[in-house]
PDB file of C-alpha atoms in Angstrom:
ATOM      1  CA  UNK A   1     123.448 106.274 118.555  1.00 37.00           C
ATOM      2  CA  UNK A   2     119.982 105.888 117.192  1.00 36.00           C
ATOM      3  CA  UNK A   3     119.010 102.381 116.158  1.00 40.00           C
ATOM      4  CA  UNK A   4     117.375 102.206 112.763  1.00 40.00           C
ATOM      5  CA  UNK A   5     117.066  98.635 111.601  1.00 40.00           C
ATOM      6  CA  UNK A   6     118.273  97.039 114.792  1.00 41.00           C
ATOM      7  CA  UNK A   7     114.816  96.482 116.239  1.00 40.00           C
ATOM      8  CA  UNK A   8     113.873  93.681 113.862  1.00 42.00           C
ATOM      9  CA  UNK A   9     117.342  92.162 113.731  1.00 38.00           C
ATOM     10  CA  UNK A  10     117.871  92.163 117.487  1.00 35.00           C
ATOM     11  CA  UNK A  11     114.399  90.895 118.292  1.00 40.00           C
ATOM     12  CA  UNK A  12     114.918  87.816 116.177  1.00 43.00           C
ATOM     13  CA  UNK A  13     118.483  87.338 117.418  1.00 35.00           C
ATOM     14  CA  UNK A  14     117.452  87.505 121.077  1.00 34.00           C
ATOM     15  CA  UNK A  15     114.881  84.848 120.384  1.00 37.00           C
ATOM     16  CA  UNK A  16     117.429  82.590 118.719  1.00 38.00           C
ATOM     17  CA  UNK A  17     115.680  82.939 115.358  1.00 40.00           C
ATOM     18  CA  UNK A  18     116.619  84.046 111.885  1.00 38.00           C
ATOM     19  CA  UNK A  19     114.750  86.976 110.349  1.00 42.00           C
ATOM     20  CA  UNK A  20     114.828  85.168 107.030  1.00 41.00           C
ATOM     21  CA  UNK A  21     112.782  82.379 108.555  1.00 42.00           C
ATOM     22  CA  UNK A  22     109.874  84.703 109.061  1.00 42.00           C
ATOM     23  CA  UNK A  23     110.179  86.421 105.690  1.00 41.00           C
ATOM     24  CA  UNK A  24     109.993  83.317 103.548  1.00 39.00           C
ATOM     25  CA  UNK A  25     106.676  82.905 101.686  1.00 36.00           C
ATOM     26  CA  UNK A  26     103.951  81.141 103.541  1.00 37.00           C
ATOM     27  CA  UNK A  27     103.353  77.634 102.196  1.00 32.00           C
ATOM     28  CA  UNK A  28     100.383  76.972  99.965  1.00 33.00           C
ATOM     29  CA  UNK A  29     100.382  73.252  99.286  1.00 37.00           C
ATOM     30  CA  UNK A  30     103.375  72.068 101.289  1.00 39.00           C
ATOM     31  CA  UNK A  31     103.319  70.442 104.748  1.00 42.00           C
ATOM     32  CA  UNK A  32     105.785  72.899 106.272  1.00 45.00           C
ATOM     33  CA  UNK A  33     104.681  74.836 109.376  1.00 53.00           C
ATOM     34  CA  UNK A  34     103.320  78.318 108.824  1.00 60.00           C
ATOM     35  CA  UNK A  35     105.190  81.221 110.488  1.00 66.00           C
ATOM     36  CA  UNK A  36     104.283  81.297 114.160  1.00 62.00           C
ATOM     37  CA  UNK A  37     103.054  77.712 114.419  1.00 65.00           C
ATOM     38  CA  UNK A  38     106.230  76.378 116.001  1.00 74.00           C
ATOM     39  CA  UNK A  39     106.940  79.317 118.331  1.00 85.00           C
ATOM     40  CA  UNK A  40     103.846  81.554 118.478  1.00 88.00           C
ATOM     41  CA  UNK A  41     105.133  83.718 121.335  1.00 92.00           C
ATOM     42  CA  UNK A  42     108.462  84.386 119.630  1.00 93.00           C
ATOM     43  CA  UNK A  43     106.726  85.143 116.345  1.00 92.00           C
ATOM     44  CA  UNK A  44     104.347  87.559 118.077  1.00 93.00           C
ATOM     45  CA  UNK A  45     107.346  89.341 119.606  1.00 94.00           C
ATOM     46  CA  UNK A  46     108.996  89.512 116.178  1.00 94.00           C
ATOM     47  CA  UNK A  47     105.876  91.021 114.605  1.00 95.00           C
ATOM     48  CA  UNK A  48     105.639  93.623 117.362  1.00 95.00           C
ATOM     49  CA  UNK A  49     109.272  94.567 116.748  1.00 95.00           C
ATOM     50  CA  UNK A  50     108.599  94.731 113.010  1.00 95.00           C
ATOM     51  CA  UNK A  51     105.663  97.120 113.484  1.00 96.00           C
ATOM     52  CA  UNK A  52     107.761  99.311 115.769  1.00 96.00           C
ATOM     53  CA  UNK A  53     110.511  99.441 113.158  1.00 95.00           C
ATOM     54  CA  UNK A  54     108.064 100.710 110.545  1.00 96.00           C
ATOM     55  CA  UNK A  55     106.992 103.495 112.867  1.00 96.00           C
ATOM     56  CA  UNK A  56     110.611 104.522 113.448  1.00 95.00           C
ATOM     57  CA  UNK A  57     112.768 106.887 111.420  1.00 95.00           C
ATOM     58  CA  UNK A  58     114.320 104.892 108.556  1.00 96.00           C
ATOM     59  CA  UNK A  59     114.741 104.739 104.781  1.00 97.00           C
ATOM     60  CA  UNK A  60     111.497 103.384 103.347  1.00 98.00           C
ATOM     61  CA  UNK A  61     111.145 100.544 100.871  1.00 98.00           C
ATOM     62  CA  UNK A  62     108.272 100.669  98.389  1.00 98.00           C
ATOM     63  CA  UNK A  63     107.559  97.887  95.902  1.00 98.00           C
ATOM     64  CA  UNK A  64     105.047  97.481  93.118  1.00 98.00           C
ATOM     65  CA  UNK A  65     102.497  94.690  92.813  1.00 98.00           C
ATOM     66  CA  UNK A  66      99.925  94.043  90.076  1.00 97.00           C
ATOM     67  CA  UNK A  67      96.383  92.850  90.753  1.00 97.00           C
ATOM     68  CA  UNK A  68      95.345  90.703  87.807  1.00 95.00           C
ATOM     69  CA  UNK A  69      91.827  89.797  88.917  1.00 96.00           C
ATOM     70  CA  UNK A  70      92.746  86.105  88.699  1.00 95.00           C
ATOM     71  CA  UNK A  71      93.395  83.517  91.376  1.00 93.00           C
ATOM     72  CA  UNK A  72      97.142  83.346  92.132  1.00 92.00           C
ATOM     73  CA  UNK A  73      98.931  80.455  90.447  1.00 91.00           C
ATOM     74  CA  UNK A  74     102.413  81.315  91.758  1.00 93.00           C
ATOM     75  CA  UNK A  75     103.700  82.344  95.167  1.00 93.00           C
ATOM     76  CA  UNK A  76     104.982  85.676  93.840  1.00 94.00           C
ATOM     77  CA  UNK A  77     101.363  86.591  93.043  1.00 96.00           C
ATOM     78  CA  UNK A  78     100.574  86.779  96.755  1.00 97.00           C
ATOM     79  CA  UNK A  79     100.920  90.002  98.733  1.00 98.00           C
ATOM     80  CA  UNK A  80     101.974  87.945 101.751  1.00 96.00           C
ATOM     81  CA  UNK A  81     105.025  86.594  99.893  1.00 96.00           C
ATOM     82  CA  UNK A  82     106.758  89.985  99.852  1.00 97.00           C
ATOM     83  CA  UNK A  83     109.519  90.594 102.419  1.00 96.00           C
ATOM     84  CA  UNK A  84     108.263  91.578 105.849  1.00 96.00           C
ATOM     85  CA  UNK A  85     110.336  94.767 106.039  1.00 96.00           C
ATOM     86  CA  UNK A  86     108.737  96.350 102.955  1.00 98.00           C
ATOM     87  CA  UNK A  87     106.981  99.534 104.081  1.00 98.00           C
ATOM     88  CA  UNK A  88     104.588 100.170 101.191  1.00 98.00           C
ATOM     89  CA  UNK A  89     103.075  97.842  98.589  1.00 98.00           C
ATOM     90  CA  UNK A  90     101.852  99.852  95.591  1.00 98.00           C
ATOM     91  CA  UNK A  91      99.150  97.924  93.717  1.00 98.00           C
ATOM     92  CA  UNK A  92      98.707  98.568  90.005  1.00 98.00           C
ATOM     93  CA  UNK A  93      95.277  97.857  88.464  1.00 98.00           C
ATOM     94  CA  UNK A  94      93.735  98.091  91.949  1.00 98.00           C
ATOM     95  CA  UNK A  95      90.253  97.711  90.501  1.00 98.00           C
ATOM     96  CA  UNK A  96      91.171  94.044  89.913  1.00 98.00           C
ATOM     97  CA  UNK A  97      91.663  93.182  93.577  1.00 98.00           C
ATOM     98  CA  UNK A  98      90.214  89.789  94.541  1.00 97.00           C
ATOM     99  CA  UNK A  99      88.817  88.835  97.928  1.00 97.00           C
ATOM    100  CA  UNK A 100      91.965  86.797  98.585  1.00 97.00           C
ATOM    101  CA  UNK A 101      94.261  89.751  97.911  1.00 98.00           C
ATOM    102  CA  UNK A 102      92.093  92.006 100.059  1.00 98.00           C
ATOM    103  CA  UNK A 103      92.406  89.480 102.872  1.00 98.00           C
ATOM    104  CA  UNK A 104      96.188  89.359 102.439  1.00 98.00           C
ATOM    105  CA  UNK A 105      96.360  93.156 102.341  1.00 98.00           C
ATOM    106  CA  UNK A 106      94.576  93.374 105.681  1.00 98.00           C
ATOM    107  CA  UNK A 107      96.820  90.662 107.100  1.00 97.00           C
ATOM    108  CA  UNK A 108     100.109  92.392 106.285  1.00 98.00           C
ATOM    109  CA  UNK A 109      98.705  95.676 107.576  1.00 98.00           C
ATOM    110  CA  UNK A 110      97.542  94.339 110.927  1.00 97.00           C
ATOM    111  CA  UNK A 111     100.421  91.906 111.567  1.00 97.00           C
ATOM    112  CA  UNK A 112     103.400  93.597 109.916  1.00 97.00           C
ATOM    113  CA  UNK A 113     102.430  97.258 109.710  1.00 98.00           C
ATOM    114  CA  UNK A 114     102.785  97.210 105.914  1.00 98.00           C
ATOM    115  CA  UNK A 115     100.766  99.894 104.135  1.00 98.00           C
ATOM    116  CA  UNK A 116      99.136  99.006 100.806  1.00 98.00           C
ATOM    117  CA  UNK A 117      98.350 101.765  98.301  1.00 98.00           C
ATOM    118  CA  UNK A 118      96.216 101.858  95.145  1.00 98.00           C
ATOM    119  CA  UNK A 119      98.144 103.076  92.094  1.00 98.00           C
ATOM    120  CA  UNK A 120      96.231 105.606  90.007  1.00 98.00           C
ATOM    121  CA  UNK A 121      98.245 105.502  86.797  1.00 98.00           C
ATOM    122  CA  UNK A 122      97.750 108.001  83.975  1.00 98.00           C
ATOM    123  CA  UNK A 123     100.002 106.195  81.499  1.00 98.00           C
ATOM    124  CA  UNK A 124      98.065 102.951  81.938  1.00 98.00           C
ATOM    125  CA  UNK A 125      94.962 104.855  80.854  1.00 98.00           C
ATOM    126  CA  UNK A 126      96.693 106.587  77.939  1.00 98.00           C
ATOM    127  CA  UNK A 127      98.357 103.381  76.720  1.00 97.00           C
ATOM    128  CA  UNK A 128      95.119 101.383  76.848  1.00 97.00           C
ATOM    129  CA  UNK A 129      93.348 104.103  74.885  1.00 98.00           C
ATOM    130  CA  UNK A 130      96.088 104.298  72.259  1.00 97.00           C
ATOM    131  CA  UNK A 131      96.014 100.514  71.833  1.00 97.00           C
ATOM    132  CA  UNK A 132      92.244 100.585  71.388  1.00 96.00           C
ATOM    133  CA  UNK A 133      92.452 103.353  68.765  1.00 97.00           C
ATOM    134  CA  UNK A 134      95.227 101.505  66.909  1.00 96.00           C
ATOM    135  CA  UNK A 135      93.126  98.350  66.846  1.00 96.00           C
ATOM    136  CA  UNK A 136      90.094 100.214  65.483  1.00 96.00           C
ATOM    137  CA  UNK A 137      92.243 101.900  62.833  1.00 94.00           C
ATOM    138  CA  UNK A 138      93.896  98.648  61.767  1.00 94.00           C
ATOM    139  CA  UNK A 139      90.493  97.052  61.370  1.00 93.00           C
ATOM    140  CA  UNK A 140      89.167  99.882  59.213  1.00 92.00           C
ATOM    141  CA  UNK A 141      86.581 101.242  61.650  1.00 91.00           C
ATOM    142  CA  UNK A 142      84.538 104.118  60.237  1.00 90.00           C
ATOM    143  CA  UNK A 143      84.156 106.176  63.397  1.00 92.00           C
ATOM    144  CA  UNK A 144      87.387 106.614  65.348  1.00 95.00           C
ATOM    145  CA  UNK A 145      86.832 108.197  68.802  1.00 96.00           C
ATOM    146  CA  UNK A 146      88.480 111.582  69.299  1.00 96.00           C
ATOM    147  CA  UNK A 147      89.572 113.826  72.154  1.00 96.00           C
ATOM    148  CA  UNK A 148      86.094 114.300  73.609  1.00 97.00           C
ATOM    149  CA  UNK A 149      85.633 110.557  73.927  1.00 97.00           C
ATOM    150  CA  UNK A 150      89.119 110.207  75.425  1.00 98.00           C
ATOM    151  CA  UNK A 151      88.302 112.745  78.144  1.00 98.00           C
ATOM    152  CA  UNK A 152      85.258 110.679  79.143  1.00 98.00           C
ATOM    153  CA  UNK A 153      87.327 107.496  79.058  1.00 98.00           C
ATOM    154  CA  UNK A 154      90.131 109.058  81.093  1.00 98.00           C
ATOM    155  CA  UNK A 155      87.714 110.371  83.713  1.00 98.00           C
ATOM    156  CA  UNK A 156      85.951 107.041  84.159  1.00 98.00           C
ATOM    157  CA  UNK A 157      89.176 105.017  84.327  1.00 98.00           C
ATOM    158  CA  UNK A 158      90.720 107.450  86.806  1.00 98.00           C
ATOM    159  CA  UNK A 159      87.631 107.322  89.002  1.00 98.00           C
ATOM    160  CA  UNK A 160      87.611 103.522  88.857  1.00 98.00           C
ATOM    161  CA  UNK A 161      91.188 103.345  90.101  1.00 98.00           C
ATOM    162  CA  UNK A 162      90.610 105.972  92.788  1.00 98.00           C
ATOM    163  CA  UNK A 163      87.380 104.390  94.018  1.00 98.00           C
ATOM    164  CA  UNK A 164      89.295 101.148  94.577  1.00 98.00           C
ATOM    165  CA  UNK A 165      90.904 102.843  97.573  1.00 98.00           C
ATOM    166  CA  UNK A 166      87.696 102.996  99.601  1.00 98.00           C
ATOM    167  CA  UNK A 167      86.167  99.912  98.012  1.00 98.00           C
ATOM    168  CA  UNK A 168      88.952  97.568  99.077  1.00 98.00           C
ATOM    169  CA  UNK A 169      90.362  99.391 102.085  1.00 98.00           C
ATOM    170  CA  UNK A 170      93.694 100.681 100.794  1.00 98.00           C
ATOM    171  CA  UNK A 171      95.613 103.061 103.061  1.00 98.00           C
ATOM    172  CA  UNK A 172      95.785 105.615 100.267  1.00 98.00           C
ATOM    173  CA  UNK A 173      96.859 106.129  96.663  1.00 98.00           C
ATOM    174  CA  UNK A 174      99.954 106.515  94.517  1.00 98.00           C
ATOM    175  CA  UNK A 175      99.427 109.198  91.890  1.00 98.00           C
ATOM    176  CA  UNK A 176     101.538 107.889  88.999  1.00 98.00           C
ATOM    177  CA  UNK A 177     102.070 110.478  86.283  1.00 98.00           C
ATOM    178  CA  UNK A 178     104.736 109.804  83.655  1.00 97.00           C
ATOM    179  CA  UNK A 179     102.935 111.801  81.012  1.00 96.00           C
ATOM    180  CA  UNK A 180     104.097 114.923  79.219  1.00 96.00           C
ATOM    181  CA  UNK A 181     103.204 118.491  80.112  1.00 96.00           C
ATOM    182  CA  UNK A 182     101.010 118.461  77.011  1.00 96.00           C
ATOM    183  CA  UNK A 183      99.336 115.081  77.600  1.00 96.00           C
ATOM    184  CA  UNK A 184      95.673 115.435  76.598  1.00 96.00           C
ATOM    185  CA  UNK A 185      94.217 113.903  79.740  1.00 97.00           C
ATOM    186  CA  UNK A 186      96.329 115.624  82.402  1.00 98.00           C
ATOM    187  CA  UNK A 187      93.642 118.070  83.525  1.00 98.00           C
ATOM    188  CA  UNK A 188      90.939 115.395  83.643  1.00 98.00           C
ATOM    189  CA  UNK A 189      93.241 113.023  85.533  1.00 98.00           C
ATOM    190  CA  UNK A 190      94.392 115.494  88.176  1.00 98.00           C
ATOM    191  CA  UNK A 191      90.930 116.966  88.671  1.00 98.00           C
ATOM    192  CA  UNK A 192      89.790 113.539  89.876  1.00 98.00           C
ATOM    193  CA  UNK A 193      92.877 113.163  92.065  1.00 98.00           C
ATOM    194  CA  UNK A 194      92.335 116.580  93.629  1.00 98.00           C
ATOM    195  CA  UNK A 195      88.685 115.822  94.340  1.00 98.00           C
ATOM    196  CA  UNK A 196      89.710 112.604  96.102  1.00 98.00           C
ATOM    197  CA  UNK A 197      92.369 114.405  98.121  1.00 98.00           C
ATOM    198  CA  UNK A 198      89.943 117.031  99.346  1.00 98.00           C
ATOM    199  CA  UNK A 199      87.745 114.272 100.785  1.00 97.00           C
ATOM    200  CA  UNK A 200      90.562 112.058 102.105  1.00 98.00           C
ATOM    201  CA  UNK A 201      92.837 114.324 104.079  1.00 97.00           C
ATOM    202  CA  UNK A 202      93.925 111.559 106.467  1.00 97.00           C
ATOM    203  CA  UNK A 203      94.750 109.035 103.748  1.00 98.00           C
ATOM    204  CA  UNK A 204      98.269 108.541 102.393  1.00 98.00           C
ATOM    205  CA  UNK A 205      99.077 110.092  99.025  1.00 98.00           C
ATOM    206  CA  UNK A 206     102.341 109.496  97.152  1.00 98.00           C
ATOM    207  CA  UNK A 207     103.345 111.376  93.994  1.00 98.00           C
ATOM    208  CA  UNK A 208     105.204 109.252  91.458  1.00 98.00           C
ATOM    209  CA  UNK A 209     106.714 110.136  88.114  1.00 96.00           C
ATOM    210  CA  UNK A 210     107.556 113.266  86.177  1.00 97.00           C
ATOM    211  CA  UNK A 211     106.654 116.038  88.600  1.00 97.00           C
ATOM    212  CA  UNK A 212     108.244 118.621  86.311  1.00 96.00           C
ATOM    213  CA  UNK A 213     105.433 117.995  83.809  1.00 97.00           C
ATOM    214  CA  UNK A 214     102.566 118.642  86.217  1.00 98.00           C
ATOM    215  CA  UNK A 215     100.609 121.800  85.350  1.00 97.00           C
ATOM    216  CA  UNK A 216     100.648 124.768  87.723  1.00 97.00           C
ATOM    217  CA  UNK A 217      97.003 124.261  88.667  1.00 97.00           C
ATOM    218  CA  UNK A 218      97.819 120.892  90.251  1.00 98.00           C
ATOM    219  CA  UNK A 219     101.284 121.391  91.716  1.00 97.00           C
ATOM    220  CA  UNK A 220      99.946 121.785  95.252  1.00 97.00           C
ATOM    221  CA  UNK A 221      99.331 118.027  95.109  1.00 98.00           C
ATOM    222  CA  UNK A 222     103.110 117.532  95.074  1.00 98.00           C
ATOM    223  CA  UNK A 223     103.652 119.261  98.412  1.00 97.00           C
ATOM    224  CA  UNK A 224     100.596 117.476  99.791  1.00 97.00           C
ATOM    225  CA  UNK A 225     102.183 114.060  99.205  1.00 98.00           C
ATOM    226  CA  UNK A 226     103.934 111.972 101.854  1.00 98.00           C
ATOM    227  CA  UNK A 227     106.666 110.960  99.400  1.00 98.00           C
ATOM    228  CA  UNK A 228     107.777 112.028  95.936  1.00 98.00           C
ATOM    229  CA  UNK A 229     108.982 109.066  93.865  1.00 98.00           C
ATOM    230  CA  UNK A 230     111.246 110.051  90.977  1.00 98.00           C
ATOM    231  CA  UNK A 231     111.967 107.832  87.994  1.00 94.00           C
ATOM    232  CA  UNK A 232     114.894 108.343  85.665  1.00 89.00           C
ATOM    233  CA  UNK A 233     116.024 105.907  83.001  1.00 90.00           C
ATOM    234  CA  UNK A 234     118.935 108.086  81.889  1.00 91.00           C
ATOM    235  CA  UNK A 235     121.198 107.801  84.939  1.00 94.00           C
ATOM    236  CA  UNK A 236     122.722 104.679  86.420  1.00 94.00           C
ATOM    237  CA  UNK A 237     125.229 106.131  88.888  1.00 97.00           C
ATOM    238  CA  UNK A 238     124.901 107.825  92.246  1.00 97.00           C
ATOM    239  CA  UNK A 239     126.181 111.076  90.782  1.00 97.00           C
ATOM    240  CA  UNK A 240     123.604 110.895  88.019  1.00 97.00           C
ATOM    241  CA  UNK A 241     120.801 110.347  90.521  1.00 98.00           C
ATOM    242  CA  UNK A 242     121.936 113.394  92.475  1.00 98.00           C
ATOM    243  CA  UNK A 243     121.949 115.475  89.307  1.00 97.00           C
ATOM    244  CA  UNK A 244     118.444 114.328  88.408  1.00 97.00           C
ATOM    245  CA  UNK A 245     116.926 114.947  91.839  1.00 98.00           C
ATOM    246  CA  UNK A 246     118.590 118.347  92.134  1.00 97.00           C
ATOM    247  CA  UNK A 247     117.047 119.241  88.794  1.00 97.00           C
ATOM    248  CA  UNK A 248     113.565 118.623  90.211  1.00 97.00           C
ATOM    249  CA  UNK A 249     113.960 121.075  93.087  1.00 97.00           C
ATOM    250  CA  UNK A 250     111.631 124.072  92.932  1.00 96.00           C
ATOM    251  CA  UNK A 251     109.905 126.493  95.269  1.00 96.00           C
ATOM    252  CA  UNK A 252     106.724 124.407  95.250  1.00 96.00           C
ATOM    253  CA  UNK A 253     108.489 121.039  95.650  1.00 98.00           C
ATOM    254  CA  UNK A 254     109.336 119.954  99.216  1.00 98.00           C
ATOM    255  CA  UNK A 255     112.911 118.695  99.480  1.00 98.00           C
ATOM    256  CA  UNK A 256     112.488 116.356 102.455  1.00 97.00           C
ATOM    257  CA  UNK A 257     110.746 113.336 100.889  1.00 98.00           C
ATOM    258  CA  UNK A 258     112.438 112.108  97.707  1.00 98.00           C
ATOM    259  CA  UNK A 259     112.352 108.398  96.841  1.00 98.00           C
ATOM    260  CA  UNK A 260     114.166 106.981  93.790  1.00 98.00           C
ATOM    261  CA  UNK A 261     112.596 104.332  91.571  1.00 98.00           C
ATOM    262  CA  UNK A 262     114.776 101.418  90.497  1.00 98.00           C
ATOM    263  CA  UNK A 263     113.383  98.997  87.921  1.00 97.00           C
ATOM    264  CA  UNK A 264     114.271  95.367  88.515  1.00 97.00           C
ATOM    265  CA  UNK A 265     115.228  93.840  85.128  1.00 96.00           C
ATOM    266  CA  UNK A 266     112.521  91.728  83.520  1.00 94.00           C
ATOM    267  CA  UNK A 267     113.164  88.003  83.222  1.00 92.00           C
ATOM    268  CA  UNK A 268     112.661  88.094  79.457  1.00 92.00           C
ATOM    269  CA  UNK A 269     114.951  91.125  79.051  1.00 92.00           C
ATOM    270  CA  UNK A 270     117.538  91.301  81.849  1.00 93.00           C
ATOM    271  CA  UNK A 271     118.976  94.654  80.762  1.00 95.00           C
ATOM    272  CA  UNK A 272     119.169  97.100  83.657  1.00 96.00           C
ATOM    273  CA  UNK A 273     117.417 100.380  82.844  1.00 96.00           C
ATOM    274  CA  UNK A 274     118.412 103.257  85.076  1.00 96.00           C
ATOM    275  CA  UNK A 275     120.171 102.767  88.386  1.00 97.00           C
ATOM    276  CA  UNK A 276     120.181  99.290  89.885  1.00 97.00           C
ATOM    277  CA  UNK A 277     118.715  98.758  93.348  1.00 97.00           C
ATOM    278  CA  UNK A 278     122.224  98.288  94.772  1.00 97.00           C
ATOM    279  CA  UNK A 279     123.399 101.617  93.355  1.00 98.00           C
ATOM    280  CA  UNK A 280     120.236 103.437  94.423  1.00 98.00           C
ATOM    281  CA  UNK A 281     120.321 101.974  97.954  1.00 98.00           C
ATOM    282  CA  UNK A 282     123.949 103.034  98.427  1.00 98.00           C
ATOM    283  CA  UNK A 283     123.045 106.464  97.075  1.00 98.00           C
ATOM    284  CA  UNK A 284     120.412 106.991  99.786  1.00 98.00           C
ATOM    285  CA  UNK A 285     123.152 106.759 102.443  1.00 97.00           C
ATOM    286  CA  UNK A 286     125.139 109.763 101.207  1.00 96.00           C
ATOM    287  CA  UNK A 287     124.194 113.150 102.601  1.00 95.00           C
ATOM    288  CA  UNK A 288     123.132 116.096 100.460  1.00 97.00           C
ATOM    289  CA  UNK A 289     122.336 119.426 102.075  1.00 97.00           C
ATOM    290  CA  UNK A 290     119.837 120.311  99.339  1.00 98.00           C
ATOM    291  CA  UNK A 291     117.384 117.443  99.763  1.00 98.00           C
ATOM    292  CA  UNK A 292     116.533 114.341 101.803  1.00 98.00           C
ATOM    293  CA  UNK A 293     116.911 110.839 100.377  1.00 98.00           C
ATOM    294  CA  UNK A 294     113.921 109.115 101.932  1.00 98.00           C
ATOM    295  CA  UNK A 295     114.127 105.655 100.387  1.00 98.00           C
ATOM    296  CA  UNK A 296     113.732 103.410  97.382  1.00 98.00           C
ATOM    297  CA  UNK A 297     110.887 102.208  95.132  1.00 98.00           C
ATOM    298  CA  UNK A 298     111.398  98.865  93.336  1.00 98.00           C
ATOM    299  CA  UNK A 299     109.319  98.385  90.195  1.00 97.00           C
ATOM    300  CA  UNK A 300     108.859  94.953  88.588  1.00 97.00           C
ATOM    301  CA  UNK A 301     109.413  93.535  92.063  1.00 97.00           C
ATOM    302  CA  UNK A 302     107.696  90.264  91.137  1.00 96.00           C
ATOM    303  CA  UNK A 303     110.674  89.102  89.053  1.00 96.00           C
ATOM    304  CA  UNK A 304     112.995  89.511  92.031  1.00 96.00           C
ATOM    305  CA  UNK A 305     111.180  86.549  93.604  1.00 96.00           C
ATOM    306  CA  UNK A 306     113.093  83.945  91.629  1.00 92.00           C
ATOM    307  CA  UNK A 307     116.314  82.978  93.385  1.00 87.00           C
ATOM    308  CA  UNK A 308     117.516  79.514  94.352  1.00 83.00           C
ATOM    309  CA  UNK A 309     119.064  80.614  97.642  1.00 84.00           C
ATOM    310  CA  UNK A 310     116.603  83.252  98.828  1.00 89.00           C
ATOM    311  CA  UNK A 311     113.511  84.913  97.401  1.00 94.00           C
ATOM    312  CA  UNK A 312     113.489  88.667  96.712  1.00 96.00           C
ATOM    313  CA  UNK A 313     117.245  88.998  97.342  1.00 96.00           C
ATOM    314  CA  UNK A 314     117.536  92.405  95.661  1.00 97.00           C
ATOM    315  CA  UNK A 315     114.787  93.942  97.775  1.00 97.00           C
ATOM    316  CA  UNK A 316     116.125  92.401 100.981  1.00 96.00           C
ATOM    317  CA  UNK A 317     119.690  93.537 100.296  1.00 96.00           C
ATOM    318  CA  UNK A 318     118.527  97.069  99.494  1.00 97.00           C
ATOM    319  CA  UNK A 319     116.572  97.278 102.773  1.00 97.00           C
ATOM    320  CA  UNK A 320     119.585  96.113 104.756  1.00 96.00           C
ATOM    321  CA  UNK A 321     121.887  98.506 102.900  1.00 97.00           C
ATOM    322  CA  UNK A 322     119.648 101.510 103.552  1.00 97.00           C
ATOM    323  CA  UNK A 323     118.964 100.577 107.182  1.00 96.00           C
ATOM    324  CA  UNK A 324     122.059  98.971 108.698  1.00 89.00           C
ATOM    325  CA  UNK A 325     121.912  98.117 112.414  1.00 71.00           C
ATOM    326  CA  UNK A 326     123.365 100.926 114.497  1.00 43.00           C
ATOM    327  CA  UNK A 327     125.182 100.219 117.744  1.00 38.00           C
ATOM    328  CA  UNK A 328     124.959 102.294 120.875  1.00 32.00           C
TER     329      UNK A 328
END
């Protein structure tokens, strides 16, 4: 029987090591040894096994990460703190990448085979614009910018996010569209995405959001994506997730690459919205002849860091659930 997650588990076990040892965050100001300092040969073998696992057939784990433009003050603000077995790190506000984060991005790519993607997010643009207009209105401004000004703003912000890909060396982009079919900036947004795609055929592109709202002129971008990440806040059961995904099937939507987004509850509001990671991970294991369940996307991953016993327990458990070790 094909081994899916066994490569990383067995490699560490054969070496008499615990996988968790190598996936703990690297120390910043503490005198503990860094991974690989005590047993460099064993750690090198573990990393090789980890890279091989990520090239194998398995359920992928994607997580979000926000670049703030500031020096990290907490361990969860480091790319290198994320679990080793994460396949894709999707960076919001990629234009705010610092030299330290760029260095960490290159490190996890070369050592662990982790791909890092720049998130090009339409709703971030729309929300920032709406907040700016509300502020101007509240302060009694005489000239309130209109649609023409928004189109310019949307184009420049979209380009800034997209250009971060080449500027900082991302492996590709996540096209995040949770707008409506009638959103005023959809055409401007997707025109910039399409231009980028035409020039970056070998780069990774992931579609994320409400694909049903994408206009006909841009729907070829859906089939041109490596994965399609779907977000639903209305369903919290496996059956509900199946219903939602099945409702997205269409002639121009490939059925072999669906990933479900699960939002980790925020620390200041621990209410679960949509399916939990546990439910979504279990859901990926059930077969459906209509479409392929390719993996899981965890949003608000940073808050999963805080756990007395083990950091990022939800992400780790979901990876292990989706990719259990298979015997011969």
